[in-house]
Short mmCIF file of C-alpha atoms in Angstrom, two decimals:
data_model
loop_
_atom_site.label_atom_id
_atom_site.label_comp_id
_atom_site.label_asym_id
_atom_site.label_seq_id
_atom_site.Cartn_x
_atom_site.Cartn_y
_atom_site.Cartn_z
CA MET A 67 -3.51 -30.27 -8.82
CA THR A 68 -5.21 -27.82 -6.46
CA LYS A 69 -2.79 -26.38 -3.93
CA LYS A 70 -3.55 -25.76 -0.29
CA LEU A 71 -3.81 -22.10 0.64
CA ILE A 72 -2.12 -21.12 3.88
CA CYS A 73 -2.21 -17.85 5.84
CA GLY A 74 1.31 -17.23 7.09
CA PRO A 75 2.56 -16.32 10.57
CA MET A 76 2.84 -12.57 11.12
CA ALA A 77 3.69 -10.77 14.35
CA THR A 78 0.79 -8.62 15.63
CA ILE A 79 -1.45 -9.94 12.81
CA SER A 80 -1.96 -13.71 13.01
CA HIS A 81 -4.53 -13.73 15.82
CA PRO A 82 -8.28 -14.44 16.09
CA ALA A 83 -9.45 -11.00 14.94
CA PHE A 84 -7.59 -11.39 11.67
CA ARG A 85 -8.60 -15.00 11.13
CA ILE A 86 -12.25 -14.05 11.62
CA LEU A 87 -11.85 -11.42 8.91
CA VAL A 88 -10.32 -13.90 6.46
CA GLU A 89 -13.00 -16.48 7.25
CA GLN A 90 -15.71 -13.93 6.44
CA PHE A 91 -14.43 -14.00 2.87
CA GLY A 92 -14.28 -17.79 2.59
CA GLY A 93 -11.12 -18.53 4.54
CA CYS A 94 -8.16 -20.73 3.65
CA ASP A 95 -6.89 -24.23 4.47
CA GLU A 96 -4.47 -23.47 7.31
CA TYR A 97 -3.68 -20.56 9.62
CA PHE A 98 -0.22 -20.30 11.15
CA THR A 99 -0.22 -18.31 14.39
CA GLU A 100 2.18 -15.50 15.17
CA MET A 101 5.33 -16.67 16.93
CA ILE A 102 4.69 -18.13 20.37
CA ASN A 103 7.77 -17.63 22.52
CA ALA A 104 8.63 -20.80 24.44
CA GLY A 105 9.98 -18.95 27.47
CA SER A 106 7.01 -16.60 27.75
CA LEU A 107 4.55 -19.46 27.42
CA LEU A 108 6.25 -21.47 30.16
CA ASN A 109 6.47 -18.44 32.46
CA PHE A 110 2.69 -17.94 32.21
CA GLY A 111 3.04 -14.40 30.88
CA PRO A 112 -0.10 -12.28 31.27
CA PHE A 113 -0.73 -12.16 27.53
CA GLU A 114 0.03 -15.75 26.56
CA LYS A 115 -3.63 -16.79 26.65
CA TYR A 116 -4.23 -14.44 23.73
CA TYR A 117 -1.51 -16.11 21.66
CA ILE A 118 -3.05 -19.57 22.11
CA ASP A 119 -6.65 -18.65 21.34
CA ALA A 120 -7.66 -20.85 18.37
CA THR A 121 -10.77 -18.83 17.45
CA PRO A 122 -12.61 -19.11 15.06
CA CYS A 123 -11.41 -22.34 13.41
CA PRO A 124 -9.36 -24.54 15.79
CA GLU A 125 -9.17 -27.35 13.26
CA LYS A 126 -7.14 -25.15 10.88
CA ILE A 127 -4.57 -23.82 13.37
CA VAL A 128 -0.81 -24.42 13.22
CA TRP A 129 0.95 -23.22 16.37
CA GLN A 130 4.26 -21.58 15.49
CA LEU A 131 6.87 -22.02 18.19
CA THR A 132 9.99 -19.92 18.64
CA GLY A 133 12.81 -19.96 21.16
CA ASN A 134 16.55 -20.41 21.51
CA ASP A 135 16.73 -23.15 24.12
CA ALA A 136 16.02 -26.81 23.35
CA PRO A 137 14.63 -27.83 26.78
CA ARG A 138 12.19 -24.92 26.78
CA MET A 139 11.19 -25.59 23.19
CA LYS A 140 10.39 -29.17 24.17
CA GLU A 141 8.43 -28.17 27.27
CA ALA A 142 6.47 -25.53 25.37
CA ALA A 143 5.71 -28.05 22.62
CA VAL A 144 4.12 -30.29 25.25
CA GLN A 145 1.64 -27.52 26.05
CA LEU A 146 0.95 -26.62 22.43
CA ALA A 147 0.41 -30.27 21.51
CA GLU A 148 -2.51 -30.37 23.96
CA LEU A 149 -4.31 -27.60 22.08
CA PRO A 150 -6.60 -28.22 19.11
CA GLY A 151 -5.21 -27.79 15.64
CA ILE A 152 -3.11 -29.37 12.93
CA GLY A 153 0.17 -29.31 14.78
CA ILE A 154 3.30 -27.35 15.67
CA ASP A 155 5.65 -25.41 13.41
CA ILE A 156 9.20 -24.57 14.48
CA ASN A 157 10.24 -21.12 13.34
CA MET A 158 13.62 -21.28 11.60
CA GLY A 159 12.85 -18.51 9.15
CA CYS A 160 12.55 -15.25 11.08
CA SER A 161 15.53 -13.10 10.11
CA ALA A 162 14.81 -10.09 12.34
CA PRO A 163 18.11 -9.27 14.10
CA ASP A 164 16.52 -9.17 17.56
CA ILE A 165 15.30 -12.74 16.97
CA TYR A 166 18.17 -14.53 15.25
CA LYS A 167 20.90 -12.90 17.35
CA THR A 168 19.42 -14.67 20.38
CA GLY A 169 19.68 -17.98 18.53
CA ALA A 170 15.98 -18.21 17.65
CA GLY A 171 14.39 -18.03 14.19
CA ILE A 172 16.94 -18.50 11.44
CA GLY A 173 19.51 -18.70 14.23
CA TRP A 174 18.75 -22.45 14.36
CA MET A 175 20.04 -22.77 10.80
CA LEU A 176 23.28 -21.04 11.74
CA LYS A 177 24.13 -23.00 14.89
CA ASP A 178 26.19 -26.15 15.16
CA ARG A 179 24.17 -28.77 13.31
CA ALA A 180 24.20 -31.18 16.26
CA GLU A 181 22.55 -28.60 18.54
CA THR A 182 19.73 -27.94 16.09
CA GLU A 183 19.27 -31.64 15.41
CA ALA A 184 18.98 -32.36 19.13
CA MET A 185 16.34 -29.64 19.55
CA VAL A 186 14.23 -30.98 16.68
CA ARG A 187 14.48 -34.49 18.04
CA GLU A 188 13.40 -33.33 21.49
CA VAL A 189 10.40 -31.42 20.15
CA ARG A 190 9.44 -34.34 17.93
CA SER A 191 9.45 -36.67 20.94
CA VAL A 192 6.54 -34.79 22.56
CA VAL A 193 4.39 -34.19 19.47
CA PRO A 194 1.84 -37.00 19.53
CA VAL A 195 0.70 -39.15 16.67
CA GLY A 196 -1.98 -37.30 14.77
CA LYS A 197 -0.30 -33.92 15.22
CA ARG A 198 2.03 -32.62 12.52
CA LEU A 199 5.51 -31.25 13.14
CA SER A 200 6.67 -28.77 10.51
CA VAL A 201 9.44 -26.22 10.04
CA LYS A 202 9.33 -22.86 8.29
CA LEU A 203 12.80 -21.92 7.08
CA ARG A 204 14.89 -19.84 4.69
CA LEU A 205 17.85 -20.77 2.50
CA GLY A 206 20.30 -19.89 5.25
CA ASP A 207 23.05 -17.30 5.57
CA GLU A 208 24.52 -15.41 2.63
CA ASP A 209 27.23 -18.03 2.13
CA PHE A 210 24.80 -20.96 1.97
CA THR A 211 25.45 -23.73 -0.52
CA GLU A 212 22.83 -25.81 -2.28
CA GLY A 213 24.32 -28.99 -0.90
CA GLY A 214 24.44 -27.64 2.62
CA PHE A 215 20.85 -26.44 2.44
CA PHE A 216 19.51 -29.79 1.27
CA ASP A 217 21.59 -31.63 3.86
CA PHE A 218 20.01 -29.42 6.52
CA CYS A 219 16.52 -30.22 5.22
CA ASP A 220 17.35 -33.95 5.17
CA MET A 221 18.39 -33.66 8.81
CA LEU A 222 14.99 -32.14 9.66
CA ILE A 223 13.12 -34.87 7.82
CA ASN A 224 15.26 -37.63 9.32
CA ASN A 225 14.36 -36.34 12.80
CA GLY A 226 10.63 -36.42 12.33
CA VAL A 227 9.69 -33.16 10.60
CA GLU A 228 6.75 -33.90 8.30
CA LEU A 229 6.41 -30.70 6.29
CA LEU A 230 8.68 -27.83 5.23
CA THR A 231 7.64 -24.30 4.30
CA LEU A 232 10.40 -22.52 2.40
CA HIS A 233 10.75 -18.79 2.07
CA PRO A 234 13.44 -18.95 -0.62
CA ARG A 235 15.60 -16.02 0.42
CA THR A 236 18.71 -15.82 2.57
CA LYS A 237 18.98 -14.22 6.00
CA LYS A 238 19.66 -10.73 4.65
CA GLU A 239 17.73 -10.74 1.38
CA LYS A 240 14.84 -8.31 1.46
CA LEU A 241 11.42 -8.54 -0.13
CA SER A 242 12.60 -6.43 -3.07
CA ARG A 243 14.71 -9.38 -4.25
CA PRO A 244 12.73 -11.99 -6.20
CA PRO A 245 12.33 -15.24 -4.27
CA ARG A 246 14.34 -18.15 -5.64
CA TYR A 247 11.39 -20.40 -6.41
CA GLN A 248 13.67 -22.98 -8.00
CA PHE A 249 14.70 -24.08 -4.51
CA CYS A 250 11.06 -24.66 -3.54
CA GLN A 251 10.65 -26.86 -6.58
CA LYS A 252 13.90 -28.75 -5.98
CA LEU A 253 12.90 -29.34 -2.36
CA ALA A 254 9.46 -30.56 -3.41
CA GLU A 255 11.01 -32.91 -5.98
CA ARG A 256 13.39 -34.24 -3.32
CA TYR A 257 10.56 -35.36 -1.04
CA LYS A 258 7.84 -35.95 -3.63
CA GLY A 259 5.35 -38.57 -2.56
CA ARG A 260 6.74 -38.61 0.98
CA PHE A 261 6.69 -35.17 2.60
CA PRO A 262 4.86 -32.00 1.47
CA VAL A 263 6.58 -28.70 0.79
CA TYR A 264 4.88 -25.30 0.91
CA LEU A 265 6.27 -22.24 -0.84
CA ASN A 266 6.19 -18.77 0.68
CA GLY A 267 7.10 -15.44 -0.87
CA ASN A 268 5.79 -12.74 -3.21
CA VAL A 269 2.32 -14.17 -3.86
CA LYS A 270 0.07 -11.12 -3.81
CA ASP A 271 -2.75 -11.85 -6.27
CA ALA A 272 -4.11 -14.52 -8.61
CA ALA A 273 -1.52 -13.78 -11.31
CA SER A 274 1.49 -14.08 -8.98
CA TYR A 275 -0.06 -17.21 -7.47
CA GLU A 276 -0.29 -18.79 -10.92
CA TYR A 277 3.32 -17.81 -11.64
CA ALA A 278 4.53 -19.33 -8.36
CA VAL A 279 2.60 -22.54 -8.95
CA SER A 280 3.94 -22.84 -12.48
CA ALA A 281 7.49 -22.40 -11.13
CA CYS A 282 6.88 -24.91 -8.32
CA PRO A 283 4.38 -27.46 -9.65
CA ASP A 284 5.33 -30.07 -7.05
CA CYS A 285 4.74 -27.84 -4.02
CA GLU A 286 1.57 -28.88 -2.23
CA GLY A 287 0.70 -25.52 -0.71
CA VAL A 288 1.17 -21.78 -1.10
CA MET A 289 1.58 -19.57 1.97
CA ILE A 290 0.48 -15.94 1.75
CA SER A 291 1.25 -13.41 4.46
CA ARG A 292 1.37 -9.63 3.90
CA ALA A 293 -0.87 -9.70 0.85
CA ALA A 294 -3.56 -11.35 2.98
CA VAL A 295 -3.50 -8.34 5.30
CA THR A 296 -3.97 -5.97 2.39
CA LYS A 297 -6.69 -8.18 0.92
CA PRO A 298 -8.18 -10.62 3.45
CA TRP A 299 -10.27 -11.88 0.51
CA ILE A 300 -7.18 -12.88 -1.52
CA PHE A 301 -7.80 -16.59 -0.96
CA SER A 302 -11.30 -16.23 -2.42
CA LEU A 303 -9.88 -14.38 -5.43
CA ILE A 304 -7.38 -17.17 -6.05
CA LYS A 305 -10.03 -19.87 -5.68
CA ALA A 306 -12.36 -18.02 -8.08
CA SER A 307 -9.53 -17.60 -10.60
CA GLU A 308 -8.80 -21.33 -10.45
CA GLU A 309 -12.49 -22.11 -10.91
CA LYS A 310 -12.51 -19.86 -13.97
CA ASN A 311 -9.45 -21.59 -15.42
CA ASN A 312 -11.08 -24.98 -14.92
CA ALA A 313 -14.48 -23.94 -16.31
CA SER A 314 -15.63 -24.32 -19.85
CA GLU A 315 -15.02 -21.31 -22.07
CA HIS A 316 -17.49 -18.42 -21.56
CA LYS A 317 -19.34 -20.25 -18.79
CA PHE A 318 -17.80 -18.73 -15.66
CA ASN A 319 -18.70 -15.42 -14.11
CA LYS A 320 -18.29 -14.43 -10.49
CA GLU A 321 -18.35 -11.13 -8.64
CA ILE A 322 -16.62 -10.53 -5.32
CA LYS A 323 -17.80 -7.33 -3.66
CA VAL A 324 -16.06 -5.87 -0.62
CA ASP A 325 -17.38 -3.13 1.67
CA LEU A 326 -14.08 -1.66 2.84
CA GLU A 327 -15.65 0.59 5.45
CA LYS A 328 -17.42 -2.34 7.07
CA VAL A 329 -14.16 -4.33 7.10
CA CYS A 330 -12.50 -1.51 9.04
CA TYR A 331 -15.20 -1.40 11.72
CA ASP A 332 -15.46 -5.19 11.96
CA TYR A 333 -11.74 -5.50 12.51
CA ILE A 334 -11.70 -2.93 15.31
CA ASP A 335 -14.66 -4.66 16.95
CA ASN A 336 -12.88 -8.01 16.88
CA ILE A 337 -9.61 -6.57 18.14
CA GLU A 338 -11.54 -5.29 21.15
CA LYS A 339 -13.14 -8.71 21.64
CA TYR A 340 -10.08 -10.92 21.24
CA GLN A 341 -7.05 -8.81 22.20
CA PRO A 342 -6.04 -7.08 25.46
CA LYS A 343 -6.20 -3.28 25.60
CA GLU A 344 -2.41 -3.16 25.74
CA PHE A 345 -2.33 -4.64 22.22
CA TYR A 346 -4.97 -2.46 20.55
CA LYS A 347 -2.65 0.20 19.17
CA THR A 348 0.07 -2.04 17.73
CA ARG A 349 -2.38 -4.51 16.20
CA LEU A 350 -4.51 -1.81 14.58
CA GLN A 351 -1.58 0.24 13.31
CA ARG A 352 0.06 -2.79 11.73
CA PHE A 353 -3.17 -3.90 10.07
CA PHE A 354 -4.04 -0.51 8.61
CA THR A 355 -0.50 0.01 7.32
CA TYR A 356 -1.23 -2.79 4.84
CA PHE A 357 -5.01 -2.56 4.48
CA CYS A 358 -4.90 1.09 3.40
CA MET A 359 -3.07 0.02 0.25
CA ASN A 360 -6.54 -0.75 -1.14
CA PHE A 361 -7.30 2.96 -1.38
CA GLN A 362 -6.41 5.32 -4.18
CA PHE A 363 -5.27 7.75 -1.49
CA ALA A 364 -3.40 5.06 0.40
CA HIS A 365 -0.76 7.20 2.08
CA TYR A 366 -3.33 9.75 3.19
CA ALA A 367 -5.49 7.00 4.70
CA GLN A 368 -2.48 5.38 6.38
CA SER A 369 -1.47 8.64 7.98
CA CYS A 370 -5.00 9.40 9.20
CA PHE A 371 -5.74 5.94 10.57
CA ILE A 372 -2.37 5.24 12.17
CA ASN A 373 -2.29 8.62 13.90
CA ALA A 374 -5.87 8.15 15.09
CA ALA A 375 -5.02 4.74 16.55
CA GLU A 376 -2.50 6.50 18.79
CA LYS A 377 -5.40 8.32 20.44
CA GLY A 378 -7.76 5.39 20.86
CA ASN A 379 -10.25 3.21 19.07
CA GLU A 380 -13.12 5.70 19.06
CA GLU A 381 -10.86 8.29 17.49
CA LEU A 382 -9.91 5.70 14.87
CA ARG A 383 -13.57 4.92 14.13
CA ASN A 384 -14.27 8.64 13.75
CA GLU A 385 -11.32 9.03 11.38
CA ILE A 386 -12.50 6.09 9.27
CA ARG A 387 -16.00 7.57 9.09
CA ALA A 388 -14.62 10.95 8.06
CA PHE A 389 -12.39 9.38 5.40
CA PHE A 390 -15.24 7.56 3.69
CA GLU A 391 -17.50 10.61 3.88
CA LYS A 392 -14.78 12.57 2.15
CA CYS A 393 -13.92 9.77 -0.31
CA PRO A 394 -17.14 7.77 -0.86
CA GLU A 395 -15.71 6.25 -4.04
CA GLU A 396 -13.23 4.33 -1.87
CA ARG A 397 -15.97 2.48 0.02
CA THR A 398 -16.60 -0.47 -2.29
CA LYS A 399 -14.23 -2.73 -4.17
CA ILE A 400 -15.65 -5.03 -6.86
CA TYR A 401 -13.83 -7.88 -8.59
CA ASN A 402 -15.43 -9.36 -11.69
CA ILE A 403 -13.94 -12.75 -12.47
CA GLY A 404 -14.99 -14.23 -15.74
#
């Protein structure tokens, strides 16, 4: 069974400029936005219009909502439900201390169950038929139990949540710890034939995708986040690998060629088109922190590009030009699949 491919929600990354880049390489099935703060949206913050721009593929957008207050979550959901897209996702997975300590993100998994249940029910009540309500979550705190986790998920489903995306780590577990894919599979088995489950965590190429899918055969989708920033063409690589696996022996051959220098310039151009000037530096620095991992001299490129972004976009363009003049062998990346 072919799995859906989903681009995950990432702060300072999951915006139109990045989606345009991914779409240039064939795109994916769904794009989760970066977290939209309920309070900021309702207060008409000066930058909120940039968070709710569905460019370039409104039909693929999932609006991810965060907040720590049920009434505001409900009111913000009313606004998001009026936008184009697949639906709304409640963030219960962010484990950054400045998020969960306010009661948002994974904080909803740690509160009194009745409070979280009431919030979900309130949000569900304003999501219209035809729009999906989903939740992205983790396993819970360090003392979570399997029974408690599944009871929590049942509560979400019983209150109208239609899809779960599980990042199978606890609140404190870092990316260096292997994700516990067995919980994704158990969750998918629990709701098989009724509600889809997506897995999230550690998929960074075709091989790790195949491993995750083999560990979680009943998951209906695979969400990729950081690896998509490093390789915005990762979804095309996975699709090509699946095509190869399904093709007759010795009959499949495909080449994916990437002009890395052009990607750099295109991304800066689109940041300038779709983001406010106040966001240029943070968005560009975050992107190039990951994207530079494509280069043999990754740390050198990171240092050059991130420092240049401090000084402005023209300085960054000049630094990129100088890098590729000095390292022309870094310009093109070719993948032969066959």
